[in-house]
Each structure stands twice: as structure tokens, then as C-alpha cells.
Coordinates of C-alpha atoms in Angstrom, one line a residue:
X28 CA -52.7 -40.0 0.2
X29 CA -51.8 -37.4 -2.5
X30 CA -48.1 -36.8 -2.8
X31 CA -46.9 -33.2 -3.2
X32 CA -44.5 -32.0 -5.9
X33 CA -40.9 -32.9 -4.9
X34 CA -38.3 -30.2 -5.0
X35 CA -35.6 -31.3 -7.6
X36 CA -32.9 -29.4 -5.8
X37 CA -33.5 -31.5 -2.7
X38 CA -31.4 -34.3 -4.3
X39 CA -28.5 -32.0 -5.0
X40 CA -25.6 -31.5 -2.7
X41 CA -24.2 -28.1 -1.7
X42 CA -21.6 -28.1 -4.4
X43 CA -24.1 -28.8 -7.2
X44 CA -26.4 -26.1 -5.8
X45 CA -23.6 -23.5 -5.7
X46 CA -22.6 -24.3 -9.3
X47 CA -26.2 -23.9 -10.4
X48 CA -26.4 -20.6 -8.6
X49 CA -23.2 -19.4 -10.2
X50 CA -24.4 -20.2 -13.7
X51 CA -27.8 -18.6 -13.2
X52 CA -26.2 -15.3 -11.8
X53 CA -23.2 -15.0 -14.1
X54 CA -24.7 -15.7 -17.6
X55 CA -27.1 -12.7 -17.4
X56 CA -24.3 -10.5 -16.2
X57 CA -22.3 -11.2 -19.4
X58 CA -25.3 -10.4 -21.5
X59 CA -26.1 -7.1 -19.7
X60 CA -22.5 -6.0 -19.6
X61 CA -22.1 -6.5 -23.3
X62 CA -25.0 -4.1 -24.0
X63 CA -24.0 -1.8 -21.2
X64 CA -20.4 -1.4 -22.3
X65 CA -21.5 -0.5 -25.8
X66 CA -24.1 2.0 -24.7
X67 CA -21.9 3.5 -22.0
X68 CA -19.1 4.2 -24.5
X69 CA -21.4 6.3 -26.6
X70 CA -22.9 8.2 -23.6
X71 CA -19.4 8.7 -22.2
X72 CA -18.0 10.3 -25.3
X73 CA -21.0 12.6 -25.7
X74 CA -21.1 13.7 -22.1
X75 CA -17.4 14.3 -21.9
X76 CA -17.5 16.3 -25.2
X77 CA -20.2 18.5 -23.8
X78 CA -18.0 19.1 -20.7
X79 CA -15.0 19.9 -22.8
X80 CA -17.1 22.4 -24.8
X81 CA -18.0 24.3 -21.6
X82 CA -14.4 24.1 -20.4
X83 CA -13.1 25.3 -23.7
X84 CA -15.4 28.3 -23.6
X85 CA -14.2 29.3 -20.2
X86 CA -10.6 28.8 -21.2
X87 CA -11.0 30.9 -24.3
X88 CA -12.6 33.7 -22.3
X89 CA -9.6 33.7 -19.9
X90 CA -7.1 33.9 -22.8
X91 CA -9.2 36.6 -24.6
X92 CA -9.3 38.5 -21.3
X93 CA -5.5 38.4 -21.0
X94 CA -5.2 39.6 -24.6
X95 CA -7.7 42.4 -24.0
X96 CA -5.7 43.4 -20.9
X97 CA -2.6 43.7 -23.1
X98 CA -4.6 45.8 -25.6
X99 CA -5.7 48.1 -22.8
X100 CA -2.1 48.6 -21.6
X101 CA -1.0 49.3 -25.2
X102 CA -3.8 51.9 -25.4
X103 CA -2.4 53.5 -22.2
X104 CA 1.1 53.6 -23.7
X105 CA -0.5 55.0 -26.9
X106 CA -2.0 57.9 -25.1
X107 CA 1.0 58.6 -22.8
X108 CA 2.3 62.2 -23.2
X109 CA 5.9 61.2 -23.2
X110 CA 5.3 58.8 -26.2
X111 CA 3.2 61.4 -28.0
X112 CA 5.8 64.1 -27.6
X113 CA 8.7 61.9 -28.6
X114 CA 11.0 64.0 -30.9
X115 CA 12.7 62.2 -33.9
X116 CA 13.4 65.4 -35.8
X117 CA 16.4 66.5 -33.7
X118 CA 14.7 69.7 -32.3
X119 CA 15.4 68.7 -28.7
X120 CA 18.8 68.8 -27.2
X121 CA 20.8 65.6 -26.6
X122 CA 20.1 66.0 -22.8
X123 CA 16.4 66.3 -23.4
X124 CA 16.4 63.2 -25.7
X125 CA 18.3 61.3 -23.0
X126 CA 15.8 62.2 -20.4
X127 CA 12.9 61.3 -22.7
X128 CA 14.6 57.9 -23.4
X129 CA 15.0 57.2 -19.6
X130 CA 11.3 58.1 -19.0
X131 CA 10.2 55.7 -21.7
X132 CA 12.4 52.9 -20.3
X133 CA 11.0 53.3 -16.8
X134 CA 7.4 53.4 -18.1
X135 CA 7.8 50.3 -20.2
X136 CA 9.7 48.5 -17.4
X137 CA 6.8 49.3 -14.9
X138 CA 4.3 47.7 -17.3
X139 CA 6.5 44.6 -17.6
X140 CA 6.4 43.8 -13.9
X141 CA 3.8 41.3 -12.6
X142 CA 2.7 41.3 -9.0
X143 CA 0.6 38.1 -9.1
X144 CA 3.5 35.7 -9.8
X145 CA 2.3 35.1 -13.4
X146 CA 4.5 35.0 -16.4
X147 CA 5.5 38.7 -17.1
X148 CA 4.9 40.4 -20.4
X149 CA 7.6 42.6 -21.8
X150 CA 6.6 45.9 -23.5
X151 CA 9.1 47.3 -26.1
X152 CA 8.8 50.3 -28.3
X153 CA 10.5 50.3 -31.7
X154 CA 11.0 53.8 -33.3
X155 CA 12.3 54.7 -36.7
X156 CA 15.0 57.4 -36.2
X157 CA 16.3 58.2 -39.7
X158 CA 18.5 61.1 -38.3
X159 CA 20.0 58.8 -35.7
X160 CA 19.3 61.4 -33.1
X161 CA 19.1 58.7 -30.4
X162 CA 22.4 57.3 -31.2
X163 CA 23.1 56.7 -27.5
X164 CA 20.2 54.2 -27.1
X165 CA 21.4 50.5 -27.3
X166 CA 19.8 48.3 -30.0
X167 CA 19.8 44.8 -28.5
X168 CA 16.2 43.6 -28.2
X169 CA 15.4 40.3 -26.5
X170 CA 12.1 38.4 -26.1
X171 CA 12.3 38.6 -22.3
X172 CA 13.3 42.2 -22.0
X173 CA 11.5 45.5 -22.2
X174 CA 12.9 48.7 -23.6
X175 CA 13.0 51.4 -26.3
X176 CA 14.8 50.7 -29.5
X177 CA 15.7 53.2 -32.3
X178 CA 16.8 52.2 -35.7
X179 CA 18.0 54.6 -38.4
X180 CA 18.1 52.4 -41.6
X181 CA 16.3 49.6 -43.4
X182 CA 19.0 47.1 -42.4
X183 CA 18.0 47.5 -38.7
X184 CA 14.2 47.6 -39.3
X185 CA 12.3 44.5 -37.9
X186 CA 10.5 42.4 -40.5
X187 CA 7.1 43.0 -38.9
X188 CA 7.4 46.8 -38.5
X189 CA 5.8 47.8 -41.8
X190 CA 3.1 45.2 -41.4
X191 CA 2.1 46.7 -38.0
X192 CA 2.2 50.2 -39.5
X193 CA -0.1 49.1 -42.3
X194 CA -2.7 48.0 -39.7
X195 CA -3.1 51.6 -38.6
X196 CA -3.0 51.1 -34.8
X197 CA -5.0 47.8 -34.7
X198 CA -3.2 45.4 -32.4
X199 CA -2.8 41.7 -33.4
X200 CA -0.9 38.6 -32.3
X201 CA 2.1 37.6 -34.4
X202 CA 4.5 34.6 -34.1
X203 CA 8.0 36.0 -34.9
X204 CA 11.4 34.5 -35.0
X205 CA 13.3 37.8 -34.8
X206 CA 12.7 41.0 -33.0
X207 CA 15.5 42.6 -35.1
X208 CA 17.3 41.5 -38.2
X209 CA 19.4 38.4 -37.5
X210 CA 23.0 39.0 -36.3
X211 CA 25.9 36.9 -35.2
X212 CA 25.7 36.1 -31.4
X213 CA 22.1 37.2 -31.1
X214 CA 20.0 35.6 -28.3
X215 CA 16.9 33.4 -29.2
X216 CA 14.2 35.9 -30.1
X217 CA 11.4 33.5 -31.1
X218 CA 8.2 34.6 -29.3
X219 CA 4.5 35.2 -29.7
X220 CA 4.0 39.0 -29.5
X221 CA 1.2 41.4 -29.5
X222 CA 2.0 44.1 -32.1
X223 CA 0.4 47.5 -32.3
X224 CA 1.5 50.7 -34.2
X225 CA 1.6 53.9 -32.1
X226 CA 0.2 56.9 -34.1
X227 CA 0.7 60.6 -33.4
X228 CA -2.7 61.9 -32.2
X229 CA -2.0 65.5 -33.0
X230 CA 0.2 65.5 -36.1
X231 CA -0.7 62.2 -37.6
X232 CA 1.8 59.6 -38.8
X233 CA 3.4 56.8 -36.9
X234 CA 5.6 57.3 -33.9
X235 CA 6.7 53.7 -33.6
X236 CA 5.5 50.1 -33.1
X237 CA 4.8 48.6 -29.7
X238 CA 5.8 44.9 -29.4
X239 CA 4.5 43.0 -26.3
X240 CA 6.6 39.8 -26.1
X241 CA 6.4 36.5 -24.0
X242 CA 2.6 36.4 -24.7
X243 CA 3.1 32.7 -25.6
X244 CA 4.2 32.0 -22.0
X245 CA 1.2 33.8 -20.6
X246 CA -1.2 31.9 -22.8
X247 CA 0.7 28.7 -22.0
X248 CA -0.1 29.3 -18.3
X249 CA -3.8 29.4 -19.1
X250 CA -3.5 26.2 -21.2
X251 CA -1.8 24.4 -18.4
X252 CA -4.7 25.1 -16.0
X253 CA -6.7 22.6 -18.1
X254 CA -6.0 18.9 -17.5
X255 CA -7.1 16.6 -20.3
X256 CA -6.4 12.8 -20.3
X257 CA -3.5 12.6 -22.7
X258 CA -5.0 15.5 -24.6
X259 CA -3.4 18.4 -26.5
X260 CA -4.4 22.1 -26.4
X261 CA -3.6 24.5 -29.2
X262 CA -4.1 28.3 -29.5
X263 CA -4.0 29.2 -33.2
X264 CA -4.7 32.0 -35.6
X265 CA -7.7 32.1 -38.0
X266 CA -5.7 30.1 -40.5
X267 CA -4.9 27.4 -38.0
X268 CA -1.3 28.5 -37.6
X269 CA -0.1 27.4 -34.1
X270 CA 0.6 30.3 -31.8
X271 CA 0.9 28.4 -28.5
X272 CA 0.4 24.8 -27.4
X273 CA 0.9 22.4 -24.5
X274 CA 3.0 20.3 -26.9
X275 CA 6.6 21.6 -26.7
X276 CA 7.5 21.0 -30.4
X277 CA 4.2 22.0 -32.0
X278 CA 4.8 24.3 -35.0
X279 CA 3.3 25.2 -38.3
X280 CA -0.4 24.7 -39.3
X281 CA -2.6 22.5 -37.2
X282 CA -4.6 19.9 -39.3
X283 CA -8.3 19.8 -38.3
X284 CA -11.3 17.9 -39.6
X285 CA -13.5 19.8 -42.1
X286 CA -16.4 19.4 -39.7
X287 CA -14.9 21.9 -37.2
X288 CA -14.3 24.7 -39.8
X289 CA -16.3 27.8 -38.7
X290 CA -17.7 28.5 -42.2
X291 CA -19.5 31.9 -42.3
X292 CA -20.1 32.0 -38.5
X293 CA -18.0 34.8 -36.9
X294 CA -17.8 33.1 -33.5
X295 CA -18.9 30.0 -31.6
X296 CA -17.9 26.4 -30.8
X297 CA -17.6 23.4 -33.0
X298 CA -17.0 19.8 -32.0
X299 CA -16.6 16.5 -33.7
X300 CA -15.9 12.9 -32.5
X301 CA -13.8 11.0 -35.0
X302 CA -12.6 7.4 -34.7
X303 CA -9.4 8.4 -32.9
X304 CA -9.9 11.9 -31.5
X305 CA -12.5 14.3 -30.0
X306 CA -12.0 17.9 -31.3
X307 CA -13.5 20.9 -29.6
X308 CA -12.8 24.3 -31.3
X309 CA -13.8 27.7 -29.9
X310 CA -13.2 30.5 -32.5
X311 CA -13.6 34.3 -32.8
X312 CA -13.3 35.9 -36.3
X313 CA -12.9 39.4 -34.9
X314 CA -9.9 38.4 -32.8
X315 CA -8.7 36.0 -35.5
X316 CA -8.1 33.3 -32.9
X317 CA -9.0 29.7 -32.2
X318 CA -8.7 27.5 -29.1
X319 CA -8.5 23.8 -30.0
X320 CA -8.9 20.7 -27.7
X321 CA -7.7 17.5 -29.1
X322 CA -8.4 14.4 -26.9
X323 CA -7.6 10.8 -27.8
X324 CA -10.8 8.6 -27.7
X325 CA -8.7 5.7 -26.5
X326 CA -7.5 7.5 -23.4
X327 CA -11.0 8.7 -22.7
X328 CA -12.5 5.2 -22.8
X329 CA -9.9 3.9 -20.4
X330 CA -11.5 6.1 -17.7
X331 CA -14.9 4.5 -17.1
X332 CA -15.9 6.5 -14.1
X333 CA -18.7 8.2 -15.9
X334 CA -20.3 4.8 -16.6
X335 CA -21.8 4.7 -13.1
X336 CA -25.3 5.6 -14.2
X337 CA -25.3 2.8 -16.8
X338 CA -23.9 0.3 -14.3
X339 CA -26.6 1.2 -11.8
X340 CA -29.3 0.5 -14.4
X341 CA -27.6 -2.9 -15.1
X342 CA -27.3 -3.6 -11.4
X343 CA -31.0 -3.0 -10.8
X344 CA -31.9 -5.3 -13.7
X345 CA -29.4 -7.9 -12.4
X346 CA -30.7 -7.7 -8.9
X347 CA -34.3 -8.0 -9.9
X348 CA -33.7 -11.1 -12.0
X349 CA -31.6 -12.8 -9.4
X350 CA -33.6 -11.9 -6.3
X351 CA -36.0 -14.8 -6.4
X352 CA -33.2 -17.4 -6.9
X353 CA -31.1 -15.9 -4.1
X354 CA -34.1 -16.0 -1.7
X355 CA -34.5 -19.7 -2.4
X356 CA -30.9 -20.5 -1.8
X357 CA -30.8 -18.3 1.2
X358 CA -33.6 -20.2 2.8
X359 CA -32.3 -23.6 1.8
X360 CA -28.6 -23.2 2.4
X361 CA -27.7 -19.9 4.1
X362 CA -30.3 -19.9 6.9
X363 CA -29.0 -23.1 8.6
X364 CA -25.4 -22.0 8.0
X365 CA -26.1 -18.7 9.7
X366 CA -27.6 -20.5 12.7
X367 CA -24.5 -22.6 12.8
X368 CA -22.2 -19.6 12.6
X369 CA -24.1 -17.9 15.5
X370 CA -23.6 -21.0 17.6
X371 CA -19.9 -21.3 16.8
X372 CA -19.3 -17.6 17.6
X373 CA -21.2 -17.7 20.9
X374 CA -19.8 -21.1 22.0
X375 CA -17.0 -21.0 24.5
X376 CA -15.2 -24.2 25.5
X377 CA -16.7 -25.6 28.7
X378 CA -20.1 -24.0 28.4
X379 CA -23.2 -26.1 28.0
X380 CA -24.1 -27.2 24.4
X381 CA -27.8 -26.9 23.3
X382 CA -29.7 -29.6 21.6
X383 CA -28.7 -30.3 18.0
X384 CA -31.2 -28.6 15.6
X385 CA -33.3 -31.2 13.7
X386 CA -33.3 -31.2 9.9
X387 CA -35.2 -33.6 7.7
X388 CA -32.6 -33.4 4.9
X389 CA -29.5 -35.5 4.7
X390 CA -27.2 -33.2 2.7
X391 CA -23.8 -31.9 3.7
X392 CA -25.1 -29.0 5.7
X393 CA -27.1 -31.3 8.0
X394 CA -24.1 -33.6 8.5
X395 CA -21.9 -30.6 9.2
X396 CA -24.3 -29.1 11.8
X397 CA -24.7 -32.4 13.8
X398 CA -21.0 -33.1 13.6
X399 CA -20.0 -29.7 15.0
X400 CA -22.5 -30.0 17.9
X401 CA -21.2 -33.4 18.7
X402 CA -17.6 -32.2 18.6
X403 CA -18.4 -29.3 21.0
X404 CA -19.8 -31.8 23.5
X405 CA -16.7 -34.0 23.3
X406 CA -14.5 -30.9 23.6
X407 CA -16.3 -29.9 26.8
X408 CA -15.7 -33.4 28.3
X409 CA -12.0 -33.1 27.5
X410 CA -11.7 -29.6 29.0
X411 CA -13.4 -30.7 32.2
X412 CA -11.2 -33.7 32.5
X413 CA -8.0 -31.8 31.8
X414 CA -9.0 -29.0 34.2
X415 CA -9.5 -31.6 37.0
X416 CA -6.2 -33.3 36.2
X417 CA -4.2 -30.0 36.1
X418 CA -5.7 -28.8 39.3
X419 CA -4.8 -32.0 41.1
X420 CA -1.3 -31.9 39.6
X421 CA -0.7 -28.3 40.8
X422 CA -2.0 -29.1 44.2
X423 CA 0.3 -32.1 44.4
X424 CA 3.3 -30.1 43.2
X425 CA 2.7 -27.2 45.6
X426 CA 2.3 -29.5 48.5
X427 CA 5.5 -31.3 47.6
X428 CA 7.4 -28.0 47.2
X429 CA 6.3 -26.6 50.5
X430 CA 7.1 -29.9 52.2
X431 CA 10.6 -29.6 50.9
X432 CA 11.3 -26.0 51.8
X433 CA 9.9 -25.8 55.4
X434 CA 12.2 -28.5 56.9
X435 CA 15.1 -26.9 55.1
X436 CA 14.4 -23.5 56.7
X437 CA 13.8 -24.9 60.1
X438 CA 17.1 -26.8 59.9
X439 CA 19.1 -23.7 59.1
X440 CA 17.3 -21.6 61.8
X441 CA 17.9 -24.2 64.5
X442 CA 21.5 -24.4 63.5
X443 CA 21.9 -20.7 63.9
X444 CA 20.4 -20.8 67.4
X445 CA 22.7 -23.6 68.3
X446 CA 25.9 -21.9 67.4
X447 CA 24.9 -18.6 69.0
X448 CA 23.8 -20.2 72.3
X449 CA 27.3 -21.7 72.7
X450 CA 29.0 -18.4 72.0
X451 CA 26.9 -15.9 74.1
X452 CA 24.5 -15.6 77.0
X453 CA 20.8 -16.1 77.1
X454 CA 19.9 -12.5 76.1
X455 CA 21.1 -12.8 72.5
X456 CA 19.7 -16.2 72.3
X457 CA 16.3 -14.8 73.3
X458 CA 16.5 -12.3 70.5
X459 CA 17.3 -15.1 68.1
X460 CA 14.4 -17.1 69.3
X461 CA 12.2 -14.1 68.9
X462 CA 13.3 -13.8 65.2
X463 CA 12.8 -17.5 64.8
X464 CA 9.2 -17.1 65.9
X465 CA 8.6 -14.5 63.3
X466 CA 10.0 -16.8 60.7
X467 CA 7.7 -19.7 61.8
X468 CA 4.7 -17.4 62.0
X469 CA 5.1 -16.0 58.5
X470 CA 6.1 -19.4 57.0
X471 CA 2.9 -20.9 58.3
X472 CA 0.8 -17.8 57.3
X473 CA -2.4 -19.4 58.5
X474 CA -2.4 -21.8 55.6
X475 CA -2.1 -19.0 53.0
X476 CA 0.1 -19.6 50.0
X477 CA 0.3 -15.9 48.9
X478 CA 1.2 -13.2 51.4
X479 CA 1.9 -9.5 51.0
X480 CA 5.3 -8.2 50.0
X481 CA 5.4 -6.3 53.4
X482 CA 5.0 -9.6 55.3
X483 CA 7.6 -11.3 53.1
X484 CA 10.1 -8.5 53.8
X485 CA 9.4 -8.9 57.6
X486 CA 10.2 -12.5 57.2
X487 CA 13.4 -11.8 55.3
X488 CA 14.5 -9.1 57.9
X489 CA 14.1 -11.6 60.7
X490 CA 16.2 -14.1 58.8
X491 CA 18.9 -11.5 58.1
X492 CA 19.1 -10.6 61.9
X493 CA 19.5 -14.3 62.7
X494 CA 22.4 -14.6 60.2
X495 CA 24.0 -11.4 61.5
X496 CA 23.9 -12.8 65.0
X497 CA 25.3 -16.1 63.8
X498 CA 28.5 -14.7 62.5
X499 CA 31.2 -12.6 64.2
X500 CA 30.9 -9.8 61.7
X501 CA 27.9 -7.6 60.6
X502 CA 27.5 -7.5 56.8
X503 CA 25.7 -4.6 55.2
X504 CA 22.0 -4.9 54.2
X505 CA 20.3 -2.3 52.1
X506 CA 16.5 -2.7 51.7
X507 CA 15.1 -0.2 49.2
X508 CA 11.4 -1.0 48.8
X509 CA 8.7 1.7 48.7
X510 CA 5.8 1.2 51.1
X511 CA 3.4 1.6 48.2
X512 CA 4.6 -1.8 47.0
X513 CA 4.1 -3.6 50.3
X514 CA 0.4 -4.6 49.6
X515 CA 1.4 -6.6 46.4
X516 CA 1.1 -10.3 46.6
X517 CA 4.1 -12.7 46.6
X518 CA 4.4 -16.5 47.3
X519 CA 5.6 -17.0 50.8
X520 CA 9.2 -18.0 51.5
X521 CA 10.5 -16.4 48.2
X522 CA 13.0 -13.9 49.4
X523 CA 14.6 -15.9 52.3
X524 CA 16.2 -18.7 50.2
X525 CA 17.6 -16.1 47.7
X526 CA 19.1 -14.0 50.6
X527 CA 20.5 -17.2 52.1
X528 CA 22.3 -18.0 48.8
X529 CA 23.7 -14.5 48.6
X530 CA 25.1 -14.8 52.2
X531 CA 26.5 -18.4 52.0
X532 CA 27.8 -18.3 48.4
X533 CA 28.6 -14.6 48.1
X534 CA 29.6 -12.6 51.1
X535 CA 30.1 -15.2 53.8
X536 CA 33.9 -14.6 54.1
X537 CA 33.9 -10.9 53.2
X538 CA 33.3 -9.5 56.7
X539 CA 32.0 -6.0 56.9
X540 CA 32.7 -5.5 53.2
X541 CA 29.9 -7.8 52.3
X542 CA 26.6 -6.3 51.1
X543 CA 23.1 -7.6 50.4
X544 CA 20.8 -5.3 48.5
X545 CA 17.0 -5.7 48.1
X546 CA 15.1 -3.4 45.7
X547 CA 11.7 -3.4 44.1
X548 CA 9.7 -1.5 41.4
X549 CA 6.4 -1.8 39.6
X550 CA 5.6 -0.6 36.1
X551 CA 3.3 -1.8 33.4
X552 CA 1.4 -4.2 35.6
X553 CA 4.7 -6.0 36.5
X554 CA 6.4 -6.2 39.9
X555 CA 10.2 -6.7 39.8
X556 CA 12.2 -7.5 42.9
X557 CA 16.0 -7.5 42.7
X558 CA 18.3 -9.2 45.3
X559 CA 22.0 -8.7 44.7
X560 CA 25.3 -9.3 46.6
X561 CA 28.8 -8.1 45.9
X562 CA 30.4 -11.5 46.3
X563 CA 33.8 -11.9 44.7
X564 CA 33.6 -15.6 43.8
X565 CA 32.8 -16.3 40.1
X566 CA 29.3 -17.7 39.6
X567 CA 28.1 -19.8 36.6
X568 CA 25.1 -17.7 35.7
X569 CA 24.3 -19.7 32.6
X570 CA 24.2 -23.0 34.5
X571 CA 21.8 -21.5 37.1
X572 CA 19.4 -20.1 34.4
X573 CA 19.7 -23.4 32.5
X574 CA 18.7 -25.3 35.7
X575 CA 15.7 -23.0 36.2
X576 CA 14.3 -23.5 32.6
X577 CA 15.1 -27.3 32.5
X578 CA 12.2 -29.7 32.5
X579 CA 13.9 -32.1 34.9
X580 CA 15.5 -31.5 38.4
X581 CA 19.3 -31.5 38.8
X582 CA 20.1 -32.7 42.4
X583 CA 23.7 -31.4 42.0
X584 CA 22.4 -27.9 41.4
X585 CA 20.2 -27.9 44.5
X586 CA 16.4 -27.5 44.7
X587 CA 16.0 -24.2 46.7
X588 CA 16.2 -21.7 43.8
X589 CA 14.4 -24.0 41.4
X590 CA 11.7 -24.6 44.0
X591 CA 11.0 -20.8 44.1
X592 CA 11.0 -20.5 40.3
X593 CA 8.5 -23.4 40.0
X594 CA 6.2 -22.1 42.7
X595 CA 6.0 -18.7 41.0
X596 CA 5.2 -20.2 37.6
X597 CA 2.6 -22.5 39.1
X598 CA 0.8 -19.5 40.6
X599 CA 1.1 -17.0 37.8
X600 CA 2.3 -18.7 34.6
X601 CA 5.4 -19.4 32.5
X602 CA 6.2 -15.7 31.8
X603 CA 7.1 -15.1 35.4
X604 CA 9.8 -16.4 37.7
X605 CA 13.6 -15.9 38.4
X606 CA 16.4 -14.7 36.2
X607 CA 20.1 -14.6 37.3
X608 CA 22.6 -12.1 35.9
X609 CA 25.9 -10.5 36.9
X610 CA 25.5 -7.5 39.2
X611 CA 27.1 -4.2 37.8
X612 CA 30.4 -3.7 39.6
X613 CA 30.7 -7.4 40.5
X614 CA 28.6 -10.0 42.3
X615 CA 25.3 -11.8 41.6
X616 CA 21.9 -10.3 40.8
X617 CA 18.6 -12.3 40.8
X618 CA 15.5 -10.7 39.4
X619 CA 12.0 -11.9 40.6
X620 CA 9.2 -11.1 38.1
X621 CA 5.6 -11.2 39.4
X622 CA 2.3 -9.6 38.3
X623 CA 1.7 -6.4 40.2
X624 CA -1.4 -7.7 42.1
X625 CA -2.7 -7.1 45.6
X626 CA -4.2 -9.7 47.8
X627 CA -7.6 -8.8 46.3
X628 CA -6.4 -9.5 42.8
X629 CA -6.3 -5.9 41.4

């Protein structure tokens, strides 16, 4: 008979097979990742640079739009009749000059107010007044203040005034340290301003120079809207002189690679990727401005989110290479383990165990499967044996407890009838016998171990009447149990022994001042019944609770209360039973905790 080819992996155990699977899957990953990381870095830098180019364009347009808006406002000021009719020759009276000054102040102040919560721009007009006709106007310019300022001599002339006049009404951006010649106690006047000379339309010549200050703050707002990973943004003049930047201490001339110099091109975008930085420069020769993005390559490469496309390609190649190997191991190893997992999840102790699956191999998986099935069968045998033993033990304990309590109750009842029959006539004795019959009827309960709370209260009421007839006084009894709680189940002969303890050990010698109170409530699926007395004798609560929780009986402490506690726990579990405490205002309080279930189990 021809023998087939033997599978070499059949001689390997699970550990050896898993090591082989790990090596086969991991080694290609290292090779592919080495290539992928190198390629992804190049793709990442190129794609991000293209994104920065588009972002730079939009950012530069916004800044140019702001500057164009400033230029339009200056044009409006240029054409204003009050400005054009400004008299510096002394023809107008002082009152007329004061009114003209006030109108100019209000006009410039109105242009300096922003309604969209942006950084305001401050419009100030500087006028050369050689005759000092506007002597009344203050000359204290500030970078964040608008106004009209007149100067009468060269000492008071701003350093940029003649430069602006020479440009003949063409506005431009200028970074200046002083709005007026430096003086002692002068505020910081460093600012980026938009400067434009105001010419007389009708007569020719220069009326003054309009300086728009705080432009650097407005441009800074636009720069802050762009978030670059550890990047720097610069707004410069044509000669790379820094006008505004996201770097607080950036000053002077910005050093840029030669590749981003515009050359002969009047406007456009240049970009270059160096070893350490990515530079993106948008420039406009007409406006004499540049917007520069400078992004560290190191910070960019730390964010590898854009590598998803490359990783997907690597994953497809990795998946295709490992699919055949995974299918083999899945059939050889995972399929039987999955069946075993399915059995373990569905198996519940006590249920029948199916036949052990047959496997021709003798590896660890086969041994594991057969062992688990055999353990499940042994566990079922132990569960059935324990269940039978527990059932017999509970039946024996319940039988013993009921045998103890019934003679005890009968003894006390007969004693009550005996004493009352000696003291009174047959009528009262008949009533006592009637109550006794109720006690016996409910105690027997037709063989039932659980009765309703209503029946148990009837049993307790009959017992209380017997006790009240027994003594010469009538103690107070307050039963406060809603009828809606009467259908709930309770082990029979639960309340009577507790009431008996309250009478004998609590209020027996208190006469009409004695009080027994019975209350009940149900919430959260729990029924709580409280029986309390106002007895004055001290009670060792801790000793009683210790006796209830003890594993062994204490004959000196009595068996009545412990009997009730054990019966409740046998029926419902260890979380239910009795708890003794001190009643508020004096006396003893016992709380019975039961599940809020009716006779039908709901």
C-alpha cells in the first residue's frame, strides 16, 4: 500500500507551531515596514508641503484683504471734505480751528472702532503747522490711540514723515519705533503702521500724513488662525525684514534659503524642503510683502497620520503573503479550539455532556479537549451528589426546627388557658380556647412551611389576645401593616416568638405603659418587618446578634430567636434573617428581612 506524504508539522506541539507562525508572519513585516517608512516619509513631506502652499495662499489673501481694507479707509479719509479744507495758514478763527479739530478727532475715532471683536486699527493724522495755529491740540501720540497731531518745527517731526510725503500718496507698511521724536516718559510706540500722505486735491501740496497703527496686531490675528506643528509664521517686507510674526521676539531680517527667492517673478509661491525645515513663501512685488511658513521637518515626521495610504498597501501585501499560512494553522489548531470554546461557553454545570470529539492526533490540543470533557462529567457527578446531600440536610434541619418550636408554643398556650381558667368564668376561657384554635390552625397550615403575611398577622393577633387575657393589665399593641403587603410570603410561626420575647423580657411588668409595635414595608424587592417594644430593662444587643450569626448553638441564649433566623436563611439564603438593635426612645427593635415574594413566587 502506497504511503502518502506525511505532514512535518504533525510532529510539532502547539508551542512549536506558534513559534513558527510568529517567525513567518513577523519577518516580512520588518522588511515591508523598513521600505514603507522610508517611502512614507518622502510622500508625507511632499503632500504636507502642498497643503501648506494652499494654506499659505489663503492666509496671504486674508492679510492682503485686511491691508486693502485699510487702504480704502485711508482713501476715504483722503477725500473727506473736513480734511481737504483743513486750514494751516491761520485764515480761520481759533473757534473754527477748534471745531475743525474736533470733527477730525471724531472722524478718526469712528474709523478706529471695530464691531467684530477684532484687534482695532488706530487712525492718526499728522499735520505740519509751521505757524502753530493749532497750539491747543495735544501732541502725545500713542500706538493704540487715534487722533490729530500738529507739529510746528523739525524737532517734533516724526522720522517717517518726509518718507511718506516723498511717496506722493502711495500707502505702504512701515515698522517704526517712534511715532514722534523720543522724549522722556514717553509710552512704548513701537508698531507696524500703514503710512500714507494726504495731498490737497484742489491746491496741490501735502496736507499731512495718515498713520494707521496696530496693524501688526491685526496681522498677528490672521497668523494665529493657522496652526502648524511647532512651525513659525513670518510676515515680511520685500527685503525679508520681519514686520509681524508668531514668534514674540522675532526682529530684524529673516534668513531664507536661496531657492525661495522670487527672482524676476512679481508674485507667486516658492517652496523648498531642506534637511531641517520646510519653507513655503508667498510673495507680491507690488505690495512689497511676503508670507513665510517655516515648519521643522522633525516635528512633521513625528505625526505619521498621513501614512495610512502606505500602511494600507503594506497591510494588503502582508495579508496576501500570510493568508495561506494562517488558513493552515486555523484548520489545524484554531478549529478544534473554537469547538472547545463553544462547548465551554454553552456548558452549564449539571447539564448532560456530549460525547468527546474524536481526533487522530495526540498533541496538546487533543489531550486538552478530552480532559475538559472528562472534567465536565466529573463535575456533574459532584453537583448531583452535593445537591442531594444539601436537600436532605435542609429537610432534616427544617423538620428538627419545627419539632422544637411547636411543643414550645403549645406549652405556653396551655399555660395561659390554665391560669385564666382559675381566675375567671367559662366565658373568657371559651374566648381563649377560640384564640388557641386559631393558633393551632395556622401553626399546622395544612403542611405548608410558607404562609402569607396576612395569615401570620392573624396568628400573632390571636397570640396577643391570649397574652392580654392572661395578665391583669392590657398592654398597648400597634399593628401598622398595609393590606397590600398581606399577600407576601413568610415562614410560619415567625412573628409569635418575637412578640413573646417582647412581652416577657420587655413590657411584662410595665402595666398599661407597655407597648408592642409591629410595622412592615417593602422596597427594592425586600420586605422588612419591624417588631419593637418600649421595655426599660437593658438588653445585650451584641450578644443576641452574635448568637444569631454563630455557627454553633448556645443553649444559654435560647433557641427560639435563633430558630427563626435559621429557618429564614434555609428558605431564602444567608442575606436574609433577623437583626436586633436599640429602639429609638428606648426598648428593643428586631428587624426581619425577607424577599418581597408572594405565594406564587413573584
